[in-house]
């Protein structure tokens, strides 16, 4: 923030720039527990009507397999949220039903410790 302010031509007092940059000890201790209780942040999903169309469903299915998770199925096709807004709205956050991806079987002998490409 200090560099941003300098770019705008502002000068900030040192105490002002350093204040509040570290969490109190109580919050630092709680952070891992709070993060563990968070729901999944990524829902890999396919539209029920486009599930068999590999160009549309393939990327989510392959990514789910690599991450060891399942693919959620939502109503409609590729544009399900506009084609069936009520059905999508009523679908639970993780989708329903879940489509197994055989994640337990690593493909080509790779595991999550050995990705097919370098991680960024």
Coordinates of C-alpha atoms in Angstrom, one line a residue:
X1 CA 0.0 0.0 0.0
X2 CA 2.9 2.3 0.7
X3 CA 4.3 1.9 -2.8
X4 CA 0.8 2.5 -4.2
X5 CA 0.5 5.7 -2.2
X6 CA 3.9 6.8 -3.3
X7 CA 2.9 6.3 -6.9
X8 CA 0.0 8.7 -6.3
X9 CA 2.4 11.2 -4.7
X10 CA 1.2 10.7 -1.2
X11 CA 3.6 10.4 1.8
X12 CA 2.4 8.3 4.7
X13 CA 3.8 8.2 8.2
X14 CA 5.9 5.0 9.0
X15 CA 3.6 4.2 11.9
X16 CA 0.6 4.5 9.7
X17 CA 1.9 2.1 7.1
X18 CA 3.1 -0.5 9.5
X19 CA 0.1 -0.6 11.8
X20 CA -2.1 -3.6 11.6
X21 CA 0.0 -5.7 9.3
X22 CA 0.1 -8.7 11.6
X23 CA -2.8 -10.6 13.1
X24 CA -3.1 -10.9 16.8
X25 CA -1.9 -14.2 18.2
X26 CA -5.4 -15.4 19.0
X27 CA -6.4 -15.0 15.3
X28 CA -3.2 -16.6 14.0
X29 CA -3.9 -19.6 16.2
X30 CA -7.5 -19.9 14.9
X31 CA -6.8 -19.4 11.2
X32 CA -6.0 -23.0 10.3
X33 CA -9.1 -24.3 12.1
X34 CA -11.3 -21.7 10.3
X35 CA -9.8 -22.6 6.9
X36 CA -10.4 -26.3 7.6
X37 CA -14.1 -25.6 8.3
X38 CA -14.6 -23.7 5.0
X39 CA -16.6 -25.4 2.3
X40 CA -15.0 -26.3 -1.0
X41 CA -14.2 -23.2 -2.9
X42 CA -14.3 -24.9 -6.3
X43 CA -17.2 -26.8 -7.6
X44 CA -16.4 -28.6 -10.8
X45 CA -19.7 -29.0 -12.6
X46 CA -21.3 -30.1 -15.9
X47 CA -24.7 -29.5 -17.3
X48 CA -26.9 -32.6 -17.3
X49 CA -27.8 -32.2 -21.0
X50 CA -24.2 -31.6 -22.1
X51 CA -22.5 -34.3 -20.0
X52 CA -21.9 -36.5 -23.0
X53 CA -20.4 -33.7 -25.0
X54 CA -16.7 -34.1 -24.3
X55 CA -15.7 -30.6 -25.5
X56 CA -18.1 -29.1 -22.9
X57 CA -17.8 -31.6 -20.0
X58 CA -14.4 -33.0 -20.6
X59 CA -12.2 -30.3 -18.9
X60 CA -14.2 -30.3 -15.7
X61 CA -14.3 -34.1 -15.6
X62 CA -10.5 -34.4 -16.2
X63 CA -9.7 -31.7 -13.7
X64 CA -11.9 -33.4 -11.1
X65 CA -10.2 -36.7 -11.7
X66 CA -6.7 -35.1 -11.3
X67 CA -7.8 -33.4 -8.0
X68 CA -9.4 -36.6 -6.7
X69 CA -12.9 -35.2 -6.5
X70 CA -16.2 -35.6 -8.2
X71 CA -18.1 -33.6 -10.8
X72 CA -21.4 -32.0 -9.8
X73 CA -24.3 -32.1 -12.2
X74 CA -26.5 -29.1 -12.7
X75 CA -29.8 -28.9 -14.7
X76 CA -29.6 -28.0 -18.4
X77 CA -26.8 -27.9 -20.8
X78 CA -23.7 -25.7 -21.2
X79 CA -25.9 -22.6 -20.6
X80 CA -28.0 -24.2 -17.8
X81 CA -28.1 -21.1 -15.7
X82 CA -29.9 -19.2 -18.4
X83 CA -31.9 -22.2 -19.9
X84 CA -33.1 -23.5 -16.5
X85 CA -32.6 -20.7 -13.9
X86 CA -35.2 -22.2 -11.4
X87 CA -33.6 -25.7 -11.6
X88 CA -30.1 -24.3 -11.1
X89 CA -31.3 -22.1 -8.2
X90 CA -32.8 -25.1 -6.5
X91 CA -29.8 -27.3 -6.9
X92 CA -27.7 -27.7 -3.8
X93 CA -24.4 -25.8 -3.8
X94 CA -22.3 -28.9 -4.7
X95 CA -24.7 -29.9 -7.5
X96 CA -26.8 -33.1 -7.5
X97 CA -26.3 -35.9 -8.1
X98 CA -22.5 -36.2 -8.0
X99 CA -20.9 -38.1 -10.9
X100 CA -18.0 -40.3 -9.8
X101 CA -14.8 -39.8 -11.8
X102 CA -12.8 -42.9 -10.8
X103 CA -10.4 -40.5 -9.0
X104 CA -8.9 -43.4 -7.1
X105 CA -7.3 -44.7 -10.3
X106 CA -4.3 -42.4 -11.2
X107 CA -4.1 -42.2 -15.0
X108 CA -0.8 -43.0 -16.7
X109 CA 0.8 -43.8 -13.3
X110 CA 0.7 -40.2 -12.1
X111 CA -0.5 -39.2 -8.7
X112 CA -1.2 -35.7 -7.3
X113 CA 2.5 -35.7 -6.3
X114 CA 3.4 -36.3 -10.0
X115 CA 1.3 -33.9 -12.1
X116 CA 1.3 -34.2 -15.9
X117 CA 2.5 -30.6 -16.2
X118 CA 4.6 -28.3 -13.9
X119 CA 2.5 -26.5 -11.3
X120 CA 2.6 -22.7 -11.6

